[in-house]
């Protein structure tokens, strides 16, 4: 608690600092300037210029919201508004978000910081902001109708509380949630520890992103907000592979990745080539004795998971959701199985009549990636992305952790594809392959073994049994 004398002391310090930076008191009484981001690229971490120092995070295909200091209070300005988000090159979605992007900017503060967030509503309907996972006064919790009146279009509300515990959090509306979260309104929040924390490791690379899902028909721009389970775009920070940036790290870096889930299903997030431990959730740091090694961790709906590992194996390591339909991009629903059907000639003709027509491949789904068929505007192939050895046949929730010895500290630009040392890549066998005859498959065999046809006797239940 500040005493009255402390307050005057602070005010005079602040006044001095302000005079130096020529910001008037009138300006500080007004709303903090609105900062907008239009690029969907991963922005460099925001190094704190004021307040307690910390090691900032990297928001995957996102950015961090700058703040201003006002008498020791960190002031942020979030603007809820319609945005156009490029989900991948060639595909844009009309979403709702904050400050020009969906998800909104990451908010980073330090444990003990007093935070004031101005929220301006430029949406066509009311909203609110819930600070998921925070300890705060009940009236700052952002639940429309329960803890506050909703923020009407054109209005600005102020939230103010102290960031009491360190960890990884999110923010999202608690007003017409079905619409507002299905259309991209969400953002990440990190509270860094004030001092060295016994359960919180210092890391070299610290990434954060949110899992989201949309239902956007090929050729359309707006998500269908009525969809409950049948989404067709599975994204990280509203980006789909190959639109998701790679996570570039230096060999032996200690890496933390913070993942929050605001979709309507769980996502088992999987890394190749390394093991990690879950070091924290939105409930706080996991005590060391309670951690165990994993290569996949399930991030359930409304949860945050912080995973950590030492990146000590060089290479391009796949990092993705393990639900195979979540590493694919938009496809029409109710697609018939076309395996075994040669449709190459028909597809072109059908496409002229029905622009949104897409077919499943005739051998499997892999030939979808090869783009034999013209696609409608504003969609990208279901499985795509080119690697150094060919098509990756992945979309959606997929990226690559690039571990390199040569990555300079502080310089984390994409190093390009991994150059494998000689003799360390799977290769084609050059010798003879025996051509032993195999049982030809036919309708009466299973697994190649002939099976006698079974005669099945059905005993009908009898009304006048012996019981
Ligand atoms: Cu998933």
CSV table of C-alpha atoms and ligand atoms in Angstrom, one decimal:
chain,number,residue,atom,x,y,z
A,1,UNK,CA,0.0,0.0,0.0
A,2,UNK,CA,1.3,3.4,-0.9
A,3,UNK,CA,1.1,6.2,1.6
A,4,UNK,CA,0.1,9.6,0.7
A,5,UNK,CA,3.7,10.8,0.9
A,6,UNK,CA,4.8,7.9,-1.4
A,7,UNK,CA,2.2,9.0,-3.8
A,8,UNK,CA,3.5,12.5,-4.1
A,9,UNK,CA,7.1,11.2,-4.3
A,10,UNK,CA,6.1,8.9,-7.2
A,11,UNK,CA,4.1,11.7,-8.8
A,12,UNK,CA,7.1,14.0,-8.8
A,13,UNK,CA,9.4,11.4,-10.2
A,14,UNK,CA,6.9,10.6,-12.9
A,15,UNK,CA,6.5,14.3,-13.6
A,16,UNK,CA,10.2,14.7,-14.0
A,17,UNK,CA,10.4,11.8,-16.4
A,18,UNK,CA,7.5,13.1,-18.3
A,19,UNK,CA,8.9,16.6,-18.8
A,20,UNK,CA,12.0,15.0,-20.2
A,21,UNK,CA,10.0,12.9,-22.7
A,22,UNK,CA,7.7,15.9,-23.4
A,23,UNK,CA,4.5,14.0,-22.7
A,24,UNK,CA,1.9,16.3,-21.1
A,25,UNK,CA,-0.3,15.3,-18.2
A,26,UNK,CA,-3.2,15.9,-20.5
A,27,UNK,CA,-1.9,13.1,-22.8
A,28,UNK,CA,-1.6,10.8,-19.8
A,29,UNK,CA,-5.1,11.5,-18.8
A,30,UNK,CA,-6.3,10.5,-22.3
A,31,UNK,CA,-6.5,7.0,-23.7
A,32,UNK,CA,-3.1,5.3,-24.5
A,33,UNK,CA,-2.4,5.5,-28.2
A,34,UNK,CA,-3.8,2.6,-30.3
A,35,UNK,CA,-1.1,0.5,-31.7
A,36,UNK,CA,-2.1,-1.7,-34.6
A,37,UNK,CA,-0.3,-4.5,-36.3
A,38,UNK,CA,-1.1,-5.5,-39.9
A,39,UNK,CA,1.6,-8.0,-40.7
A,40,UNK,CA,0.9,-11.7,-39.9
A,41,UNK,CA,4.6,-12.4,-39.5
A,42,UNK,CA,6.3,-13.3,-36.2
A,43,UNK,CA,7.5,-10.0,-34.8
A,44,UNK,CA,10.7,-9.8,-32.8
A,45,UNK,CA,10.2,-10.0,-29.1
A,46,UNK,CA,9.4,-6.6,-27.4
A,47,UNK,CA,12.3,-5.7,-25.2
A,48,UNK,CA,10.9,-3.9,-22.1
A,49,UNK,CA,12.1,-0.2,-22.0
A,50,UNK,CA,10.4,0.6,-18.8
A,51,UNK,CA,9.5,-1.3,-15.6
A,52,UNK,CA,11.2,-4.4,-14.3
A,53,UNK,CA,13.4,-6.2,-16.8
A,54,UNK,CA,12.4,-9.7,-18.2
A,55,UNK,CA,13.2,-12.0,-21.0
A,56,UNK,CA,10.4,-11.4,-23.5
A,57,UNK,CA,8.5,-14.1,-25.4
A,58,UNK,CA,8.2,-14.7,-29.1
A,59,UNK,CA,4.6,-14.8,-30.3
A,60,UNK,CA,4.4,-17.2,-33.2
A,61,UNK,CA,3.0,-15.2,-36.2
A,62,UNK,CA,2.1,-12.5,-33.7
A,63,UNK,CA,3.3,-9.6,-31.7
A,64,UNK,CA,3.4,-8.0,-28.2
A,65,UNK,CA,1.3,-5.0,-27.2
A,66,UNK,CA,3.5,-2.0,-26.2
A,67,UNK,CA,2.5,-0.2,-23.0
A,68,UNK,CA,3.1,3.2,-21.4
A,69,UNK,CA,4.0,3.8,-17.8
A,70,UNK,CA,1.6,6.1,-16.0
A,71,UNK,CA,2.6,6.8,-12.4
A,72,UNK,CA,4.0,3.3,-12.0
A,73,UNK,CA,1.0,1.7,-13.7
A,74,UNK,CA,1.4,-0.2,-17.0
A,75,UNK,CA,-1.3,1.0,-19.3
A,76,UNK,CA,-2.4,-1.0,-22.4
A,77,UNK,CA,-5.0,-0.2,-25.0
A,78,UNK,CA,-6.9,-3.1,-26.6
A,79,UNK,CA,-9.3,-2.4,-29.4
A,80,UNK,CA,-11.8,-5.1,-30.2
A,81,UNK,CA,-12.5,-4.8,-34.0
A,82,UNK,CA,-13.1,-6.7,-37.2
A,83,UNK,CA,-9.8,-7.7,-38.8
A,84,UNK,CA,-8.6,-9.5,-42.0
A,85,UNK,CA,-6.2,-12.2,-41.1
A,86,UNK,CA,-4.1,-13.9,-43.7
A,87,UNK,CA,-4.2,-17.6,-42.5
A,88,UNK,CA,-1.6,-18.6,-45.1
A,89,UNK,CA,-0.5,-17.1,-48.4
A,90,UNK,CA,-3.5,-17.3,-50.7
A,91,UNK,CA,-6.1,-17.5,-48.0
A,92,UNK,CA,-7.6,-14.6,-46.0
A,93,UNK,CA,-10.3,-14.8,-43.3
A,94,UNK,CA,-12.6,-12.1,-42.1
A,95,UNK,CA,-12.3,-12.4,-38.3
A,96,UNK,CA,-12.8,-10.4,-35.2
A,97,UNK,CA,-9.8,-9.7,-33.1
A,98,UNK,CA,-7.8,-6.9,-31.4
A,99,UNK,CA,-5.6,-4.1,-32.7
A,100,UNK,CA,-5.6,-5.3,-36.3
A,101,UNK,CA,-5.0,-9.0,-35.8
A,102,UNK,CA,-6.5,-12.3,-34.6
A,103,UNK,CA,-5.4,-13.4,-32.1
A,104,UNK,CA,-4.9,-10.1,-30.4
A,105,UNK,CA,-1.4,-9.0,-29.3
A,106,UNK,CA,0.3,-10.8,-26.4
A,107,UNK,CA,0.4,-8.9,-23.1
A,108,UNK,CA,3.6,-9.3,-21.1
A,109,UNK,CA,3.9,-8.0,-17.6
A,110,UNK,CA,5.9,-8.8,-14.4
A,111,UNK,CA,4.6,-10.4,-11.2
A,112,UNK,CA,3.6,-7.5,-8.9
A,113,UNK,CA,2.9,-5.1,-11.8
A,114,UNK,CA,-0.1,-2.9,-11.5
A,115,UNK,CA,-1.8,-3.1,-14.8
A,116,UNK,CA,-4.5,-0.9,-16.4
A,117,UNK,CA,-6.1,-2.1,-19.6
A,118,UNK,CA,-8.4,0.2,-21.7
A,119,UNK,CA,-10.7,-1.9,-23.9
A,120,UNK,CA,-12.4,0.0,-26.8
A,121,UNK,CA,-15.2,-1.9,-28.6
A,122,UNK,CA,-15.4,-1.3,-32.3
A,123,UNK,CA,-17.4,-4.4,-33.0
A,124,UNK,CA,-21.1,-4.3,-34.1
A,125,UNK,CA,-22.1,-5.9,-30.8
A,126,UNK,CA,-21.3,-5.7,-27.1
A,127,UNK,CA,-18.2,-7.5,-25.7
A,128,UNK,CA,-16.1,-7.9,-22.5
A,129,UNK,CA,-12.6,-9.2,-21.7
A,130,UNK,CA,-12.1,-12.1,-19.3
A,131,UNK,CA,-8.5,-12.4,-18.0
A,132,UNK,CA,-8.3,-16.2,-18.0
A,133,UNK,CA,-6.4,-17.7,-15.0
A,134,UNK,CA,-5.7,-14.4,-13.2
A,135,UNK,CA,-6.1,-13.7,-9.5
A,136,UNK,CA,-8.0,-10.3,-9.5
A,137,UNK,CA,-10.8,-8.5,-7.9
A,138,UNK,CA,-14.1,-10.2,-8.9
A,139,UNK,CA,-15.4,-7.1,-10.7
A,140,UNK,CA,-12.4,-7.1,-13.0
A,141,UNK,CA,-13.0,-10.7,-14.2
A,142,UNK,CA,-14.8,-9.6,-17.3
A,143,UNK,CA,-18.0,-11.8,-17.3
A,144,UNK,CA,-20.8,-9.8,-19.0
A,145,UNK,CA,-23.8,-9.7,-16.8
A,146,UNK,CA,-22.2,-11.4,-13.9
A,147,UNK,CA,-19.3,-9.1,-12.9
A,148,UNK,CA,-19.9,-6.1,-15.2
A,149,UNK,CA,-22.3,-4.6,-17.7
A,150,UNK,CA,-21.1,-5.5,-21.2
A,151,UNK,CA,-19.1,-3.0,-23.2
A,152,UNK,CA,-21.4,-1.6,-25.9
A,153,UNK,CA,-20.2,-0.7,-29.4
A,154,UNK,CA,-18.2,2.5,-29.3
A,155,UNK,CA,-17.6,2.4,-25.6
A,156,UNK,CA,-14.3,2.0,-23.7
A,157,UNK,CA,-14.0,0.2,-20.4
A,158,UNK,CA,-11.1,0.1,-18.0
A,159,UNK,CA,-9.8,-3.0,-16.2
A,160,UNK,CA,-7.3,-2.6,-13.5
A,161,UNK,CA,-5.6,-5.2,-11.3
A,162,UNK,CA,-2.2,-6.4,-10.0
A,163,UNK,CA,-0.6,-9.3,-11.9
A,164,UNK,CA,-0.3,-11.4,-8.8
A,165,UNK,CA,1.1,-14.7,-9.9
A,166,UNK,CA,3.7,-15.6,-12.6
A,167,UNK,CA,2.6,-17.8,-15.5
A,168,UNK,CA,1.0,-18.2,-18.9
A,169,UNK,CA,-2.6,-17.0,-19.3
A,170,UNK,CA,-5.1,-15.9,-22.0
A,171,UNK,CA,-7.7,-13.3,-22.6
A,172,UNK,CA,-11.0,-13.7,-24.4
A,173,UNK,CA,-14.6,-12.3,-24.3
A,174,UNK,CA,-17.1,-13.6,-21.9
A,175,UNK,CA,-20.0,-12.1,-24.0
A,176,UNK,CA,-21.7,-13.9,-26.9
A,177,UNK,CA,-18.8,-16.3,-26.6
A,178,UNK,CA,-20.0,-18.8,-29.2
A,179,UNK,CA,-19.7,-16.0,-31.8
A,180,UNK,CA,-16.8,-14.1,-30.5
A,181,UNK,CA,-14.4,-16.9,-29.8
A,182,UNK,CA,-15.4,-18.8,-33.0
A,183,UNK,CA,-14.4,-15.8,-34.9
A,184,UNK,CA,-11.0,-15.2,-33.5
A,185,UNK,CA,-11.2,-13.1,-30.3
A,186,UNK,CA,-8.5,-14.2,-28.0
A,187,UNK,CA,-5.0,-13.4,-27.0
A,188,UNK,CA,-2.1,-14.5,-24.8
A,189,UNK,CA,-0.9,-13.1,-21.5
A,190,UNK,CA,2.4,-13.8,-19.8
A,191,UNK,CA,3.3,-12.7,-16.2
A,192,UNK,CA,7.1,-13.1,-15.8
A,193,UNK,CA,8.4,-13.9,-12.3
A,194,UNK,CA,9.7,-10.9,-10.4
A,195,UNK,CA,12.6,-12.7,-8.9
A,196,UNK,CA,14.4,-15.9,-9.6
A,197,UNK,CA,11.7,-18.5,-9.0
A,198,UNK,CA,12.5,-22.0,-7.7
A,199,UNK,CA,10.1,-23.7,-10.2
A,200,UNK,CA,10.6,-21.4,-13.2
A,201,UNK,CA,13.6,-22.0,-15.4
A,202,UNK,CA,15.4,-19.3,-17.3
A,203,UNK,CA,15.2,-20.1,-21.0
A,204,UNK,CA,17.0,-19.0,-24.2
A,205,UNK,CA,13.9,-19.2,-26.4
A,206,UNK,CA,10.4,-18.7,-25.1
A,207,UNK,CA,7.5,-19.1,-27.7
A,208,UNK,CA,3.8,-18.7,-27.2
A,209,UNK,CA,0.7,-19.4,-29.4
A,210,UNK,CA,-2.9,-20.2,-29.1
A,211,UNK,CA,-4.7,-23.2,-30.8
A,212,UNK,CA,-7.8,-22.1,-32.7
A,213,UNK,CA,-10.3,-23.7,-35.2
A,214,UNK,CA,-12.5,-22.2,-37.9
A,215,UNK,CA,-15.1,-23.4,-40.2
A,216,UNK,CA,-14.7,-21.5,-43.5
A,217,UNK,CA,-16.1,-23.1,-46.6
A,218,UNK,CA,-13.6,-23.1,-49.5
A,219,UNK,CA,-14.1,-19.8,-51.4
A,220,UNK,CA,-15.7,-18.0,-48.4
A,221,UNK,CA,-14.1,-15.5,-46.1
A,222,UNK,CA,-16.2,-15.7,-42.9
A,223,UNK,CA,-16.2,-18.5,-40.4
A,224,UNK,CA,-19.5,-20.3,-39.8
A,225,UNK,CA,-20.0,-19.5,-36.1
A,226,UNK,CA,-22.8,-22.1,-35.7
A,227,UNK,CA,-20.3,-25.0,-36.2
A,228,UNK,CA,-19.9,-27.0,-33.0
A,229,UNK,CA,-17.6,-29.8,-33.9
A,230,UNK,CA,-17.1,-30.0,-37.7
A,231,UNK,CA,-14.3,-27.4,-38.2
A,232,UNK,CA,-12.2,-27.5,-41.4
A,233,UNK,CA,-9.3,-25.2,-40.4
A,234,UNK,CA,-7.1,-26.0,-37.5
A,235,UNK,CA,-4.7,-23.2,-36.8
A,236,UNK,CA,-2.0,-21.9,-34.5
A,237,UNK,CA,-2.6,-18.2,-33.9
A,238,UNK,CA,-5.0,-18.2,-36.8
A,239,UNK,CA,-2.4,-19.4,-39.2
A,240,UNK,CA,-2.3,-22.8,-41.0
A,241,UNK,CA,0.7,-24.6,-42.3
A,242,UNK,CA,2.6,-23.7,-44.5
A,243,UNK,CA,1.6,-20.2,-43.2
A,244,UNK,CA,3.0,-21.0,-39.7
A,245,UNK,CA,6.5,-19.7,-39.1
A,246,UNK,CA,9.2,-22.2,-38.0
A,247,UNK,CA,10.6,-22.1,-34.5
A,248,UNK,CA,14.2,-21.4,-34.9
A,249,UNK,CA,16.6,-22.2,-32.1
A,250,UNK,CA,20.3,-22.6,-31.5
A,251,UNK,CA,21.7,-26.1,-30.6
A,252,UNK,CA,21.6,-26.5,-26.8
A,253,UNK,CA,19.2,-23.7,-26.2
A,254,UNK,CA,16.7,-24.3,-23.4
A,255,UNK,CA,13.4,-23.8,-25.2
A,256,UNK,CA,10.0,-23.1,-23.7
A,257,UNK,CA,6.8,-23.3,-25.8
A,258,UNK,CA,3.6,-22.0,-24.2
A,259,UNK,CA,0.4,-23.3,-25.8
A,260,UNK,CA,-3.2,-22.3,-25.0
A,261,UNK,CA,-6.3,-24.0,-26.4
A,262,UNK,CA,-9.5,-22.0,-27.2
A,263,UNK,CA,-10.9,-24.5,-29.7
A,264,UNK,CA,-13.8,-26.9,-28.9
A,265,UNK,CA,-11.6,-30.1,-28.8
A,266,UNK,CA,-8.3,-31.3,-27.3
A,267,UNK,CA,-5.0,-31.2,-29.2
A,268,UNK,CA,-2.2,-33.7,-28.4
A,269,UNK,CA,0.8,-31.6,-29.3
A,270,UNK,CA,3.8,-33.7,-30.4
A,271,UNK,CA,7.5,-32.9,-31.0
A,272,UNK,CA,10.0,-35.0,-32.9
A,273,UNK,CA,13.6,-35.8,-31.9
A,274,UNK,CA,13.4,-34.5,-28.3
A,275,UNK,CA,11.6,-35.2,-25.0
A,276,UNK,CA,10.0,-32.3,-23.0
A,277,UNK,CA,8.4,-31.8,-19.7
A,278,UNK,CA,5.3,-29.8,-18.9
A,279,UNK,CA,6.7,-27.2,-16.6
A,280,UNK,CA,3.6,-25.1,-16.1
A,281,UNK,CA,-0.1,-24.7,-16.7
A,282,UNK,CA,-2.5,-21.8,-16.4
A,283,UNK,CA,-2.6,-22.8,-12.8
A,284,UNK,CA,1.1,-22.0,-12.3
A,285,UNK,CA,4.5,-23.7,-12.4
A,286,UNK,CA,4.4,-27.5,-12.0
A,287,UNK,CA,6.6,-28.6,-9.0
A,288,UNK,CA,9.8,-30.2,-10.3
A,289,UNK,CA,9.0,-33.5,-8.5
A,290,UNK,CA,5.7,-33.8,-10.3
A,291,UNK,CA,7.1,-33.5,-13.9
A,292,UNK,CA,7.7,-36.4,-16.2
A,293,UNK,CA,9.1,-36.7,-19.7
A,294,UNK,CA,6.8,-36.8,-22.7
A,295,UNK,CA,6.9,-36.4,-26.5
A,296,UNK,CA,3.2,-35.5,-26.7
A,297,UNK,CA,1.1,-33.6,-24.3
A,298,UNK,CA,-2.6,-33.2,-24.6
A,299,UNK,CA,-3.8,-29.6,-24.3
A,300,UNK,CA,-7.5,-29.8,-23.4
A,301,UNK,CA,-10.1,-27.0,-24.1
A,302,UNK,CA,-9.5,-23.9,-22.0
A,303,UNK,CA,-6.0,-25.1,-20.9
A,304,UNK,CA,-2.5,-23.7,-21.2
A,305,UNK,CA,0.5,-26.0,-21.2
A,306,UNK,CA,4.1,-24.9,-21.0
A,307,UNK,CA,6.6,-27.4,-22.4
A,308,UNK,CA,10.4,-27.2,-22.0
A,309,UNK,CA,13.3,-29.0,-23.5
A,310,UNK,CA,17.0,-28.6,-24.4
A,311,UNK,CA,17.3,-28.5,-28.1
A,312,UNK,CA,20.4,-30.7,-28.4
A,313,UNK,CA,19.7,-32.6,-31.6
A,314,UNK,CA,20.4,-30.7,-34.8
A,315,UNK,CA,17.8,-30.8,-37.6
A,316,UNK,CA,14.4,-29.9,-38.8
A,317,UNK,CA,12.0,-31.5,-36.3
A,318,UNK,CA,8.3,-31.7,-37.0
A,319,UNK,CA,6.1,-30.2,-34.3
A,320,UNK,CA,2.4,-30.7,-34.7
A,321,UNK,CA,-1.0,-31.8,-33.3
A,322,UNK,CA,-1.1,-35.6,-33.4
A,323,UNK,CA,-4.8,-35.7,-34.5
A,324,UNK,CA,-4.2,-36.4,-38.2
A,325,UNK,CA,-7.2,-34.4,-39.4
A,326,UNK,CA,-5.8,-31.4,-37.6
A,327,UNK,CA,-2.7,-31.3,-39.9
A,328,UNK,CA,-4.9,-30.8,-42.9
A,329,UNK,CA,-6.5,-27.7,-44.4
A,330,UNK,CA,-10.0,-27.0,-45.7
A,331,UNK,CA,-11.8,-29.7,-47.5
A,332,UNK,CA,-15.5,-29.9,-48.3
A,333,UNK,CA,-17.5,-31.9,-45.8
A,334,UNK,CA,-19.1,-35.3,-46.5
A,335,UNK,CA,-16.4,-36.1,-49.1
A,336,UNK,CA,-17.0,-39.5,-50.6
A,337,UNK,CA,-14.1,-41.9,-50.6
A,338,UNK,CA,-12.7,-41.8,-54.2
A,339,UNK,CA,-9.8,-44.3,-53.7
A,340,UNK,CA,-9.6,-46.4,-56.8
A,341,UNK,CA,-11.6,-44.0,-58.9
A,342,UNK,CA,-9.8,-42.2,-61.8
A,343,UNK,CA,-11.4,-38.7,-61.8
A,344,UNK,CA,-8.7,-36.5,-63.3
A,345,UNK,CA,-10.7,-35.6,-66.4
A,346,UNK,CA,-14.0,-35.2,-64.7
A,347,UNK,CA,-12.7,-32.9,-62.0
A,348,UNK,CA,-11.9,-30.1,-64.4
A,349,UNK,CA,-15.3,-30.3,-65.9
A,350,UNK,CA,-17.1,-30.3,-62.6
A,351,UNK,CA,-15.0,-27.5,-61.3
A,352,UNK,CA,-16.3,-25.3,-64.2
A,353,UNK,CA,-19.8,-25.9,-63.0
A,354,UNK,CA,-19.3,-25.9,-59.2
A,355,UNK,CA,-16.3,-23.8,-58.2
A,356,UNK,CA,-16.2,-25.1,-54.7
A,357,UNK,CA,-16.0,-28.8,-55.9
A,358,UNK,CA,-13.0,-30.6,-54.5
A,359,UNK,CA,-12.4,-34.3,-54.7
A,360,UNK,CA,-10.5,-36.7,-52.6
A,361,UNK,CA,-7.6,-38.3,-54.2
A,362,UNK,CA,-7.9,-41.6,-56.1
A,363,UNK,CA,-5.0,-43.4,-54.4
A,364,UNK,CA,-5.3,-41.9,-51.0
A,365,UNK,CA,-5.4,-38.2,-50.1
A,366,UNK,CA,-1.8,-37.5,-50.9
A,367,UNK,CA,-2.5,-36.5,-54.5
A,368,UNK,CA,-4.6,-33.6,-53.1
A,369,UNK,CA,-1.3,-31.9,-52.3
A,370,UNK,CA,-0.1,-32.1,-55.9
A,371,UNK,CA,-2.9,-29.8,-56.9
A,372,UNK,CA,-4.2,-31.6,-59.9
A,373,UNK,CA,-7.5,-29.8,-59.6
A,374,UNK,CA,-8.1,-26.1,-59.8
A,375,UNK,CA,-9.0,-24.7,-56.4
A,376,UNK,CA,-11.7,-22.1,-55.7
A,377,UNK,CA,-10.5,-18.6,-54.7
A,378,UNK,CA,-9.5,-18.0,-51.2
A,379,UNK,CA,-8.6,-21.5,-50.1
A,380,UNK,CA,-5.4,-23.5,-50.1
A,381,UNK,CA,-4.9,-27.2,-50.8
A,382,UNK,CA,-5.9,-29.6,-48.0
A,383,UNK,CA,-2.3,-31.0,-47.6
A,384,UNK,CA,0.5,-28.9,-48.7
A,385,UNK,CA,3.9,-27.4,-47.9
A,386,UNK,CA,7.1,-28.2,-49.8
A,387,UNK,CA,10.1,-29.6,-48.1
A,388,UNK,CA,13.6,-30.3,-49.4
A,389,UNK,CA,12.6,-33.8,-50.4
A,390,UNK,CA,9.2,-33.1,-51.8
A,391,UNK,CA,5.6,-32.4,-50.7
A,392,UNK,CA,5.1,-32.5,-46.9
A,393,UNK,CA,1.4,-33.4,-47.3
A,394,UNK,CA,0.6,-31.4,-44.2
A,395,UNK,CA,-1.5,-28.4,-43.4
A,396,UNK,CA,-3.2,-27.0,-40.3
A,397,UNK,CA,-1.5,-27.4,-36.9
A,398,UNK,CA,2.0,-28.1,-38.1
A,399,UNK,CA,5.4,-26.4,-38.0
A,400,UNK,CA,9.1,-27.2,-37.7
A,401,UNK,CA,11.5,-26.7,-34.9
A,402,UNK,CA,14.8,-25.8,-36.6
A,403,UNK,CA,17.8,-26.6,-34.3
A,404,UNK,CA,21.1,-25.3,-35.6
A,405,UNK,CA,24.6,-25.2,-34.2
A,406,UNK,CA,25.4,-22.1,-36.3
A,407,UNK,CA,22.4,-20.0,-35.2
A,408,UNK,CA,23.9,-16.8,-33.7
A,409,UNK,CA,22.6,-15.8,-30.3
A,410,UNK,CA,20.1,-13.0,-30.7
A,411,UNK,CA,19.7,-13.8,-34.4
A,412,UNK,CA,16.9,-16.3,-34.9
A,413,UNK,CA,16.1,-15.8,-38.6
A,414,UNK,CA,15.0,-18.9,-40.6
A,415,UNK,CA,18.2,-20.8,-41.3
A,416,UNK,CA,16.7,-22.6,-44.3
A,417,UNK,CA,16.4,-26.4,-44.6
A,418,UNK,CA,18.8,-28.6,-42.6
A,419,UNK,CA,21.9,-29.9,-44.4
A,420,UNK,CA,22.1,-33.5,-43.3
A,421,UNK,CA,25.6,-34.9,-42.7
A,422,UNK,CA,26.6,-37.5,-45.3
A,423,UNK,CA,25.1,-40.9,-44.6
A,424,UNK,CA,22.4,-39.8,-42.2
A,425,UNK,CA,19.4,-39.7,-44.5
A,426,UNK,CA,17.1,-42.7,-45.1
A,427,UNK,CA,18.0,-44.0,-48.5
A,428,UNK,CA,16.7,-46.4,-51.2
A,429,UNK,CA,17.9,-50.0,-51.0
A,430,UNK,CA,19.7,-50.9,-54.2
A,431,UNK,CA,19.8,-54.7,-54.0
A,432,UNK,CA,17.4,-57.3,-55.3
A,433,UNK,CA,14.0,-57.6,-53.7
A,434,UNK,CA,12.5,-61.2,-53.7
A,435,UNK,CA,9.4,-61.5,-55.7
A,436,UNK,CA,7.7,-64.2,-53.6
A,437,UNK,CA,4.1,-64.8,-54.8
A,438,UNK,CA,1.5,-63.4,-52.5
A,439,UNK,CA,-2.1,-64.4,-52.0
A,440,UNK,CA,-4.2,-62.2,-54.3
A,441,UNK,CA,-6.8,-60.3,-52.4
A,442,UNK,CA,-10.4,-61.2,-53.1
A,443,UNK,CA,-13.7,-60.7,-51.4
A,444,UNK,CA,-13.5,-63.9,-49.4
A,445,UNK,CA,-10.1,-63.4,-47.8
A,446,UNK,CA,-9.0,-61.3,-44.9
A,447,UNK,CA,-5.3,-60.3,-44.5
A,448,UNK,CA,-4.5,-62.6,-47.4
A,449,UNK,CA,-5.5,-65.8,-45.6
A,450,UNK,CA,-8.3,-67.7,-47.2
A,451,UNK,CA,-11.3,-68.0,-44.9
A,452,UNK,CA,-14.1,-70.5,-45.3
A,453,UNK,CA,-17.4,-68.9,-45.6
A,454,UNK,CA,-19.1,-69.0,-42.3
A,455,UNK,CA,-22.6,-70.2,-42.1
A,456,UNK,CA,-24.4,-68.2,-39.5
A,457,UNK,CA,-27.3,-69.5,-37.7
A,458,UNK,CA,-29.6,-66.9,-36.2
A,459,UNK,CA,-31.7,-67.8,-33.2
A,460,UNK,CA,-34.6,-65.5,-33.0
A,461,UNK,CA,-35.8,-64.5,-29.6
A,462,UNK,CA,-39.0,-66.4,-28.8
A,463,UNK,CA,-41.9,-64.9,-27.1
A,464,UNK,CA,-42.8,-68.2,-25.3
A,465,UNK,CA,-39.4,-69.4,-24.1
A,466,UNK,CA,-38.8,-72.0,-21.5
A,467,UNK,CA,-38.0,-69.5,-18.8
B,1,LIG,CU1,-5.4,-31.0,-32.9
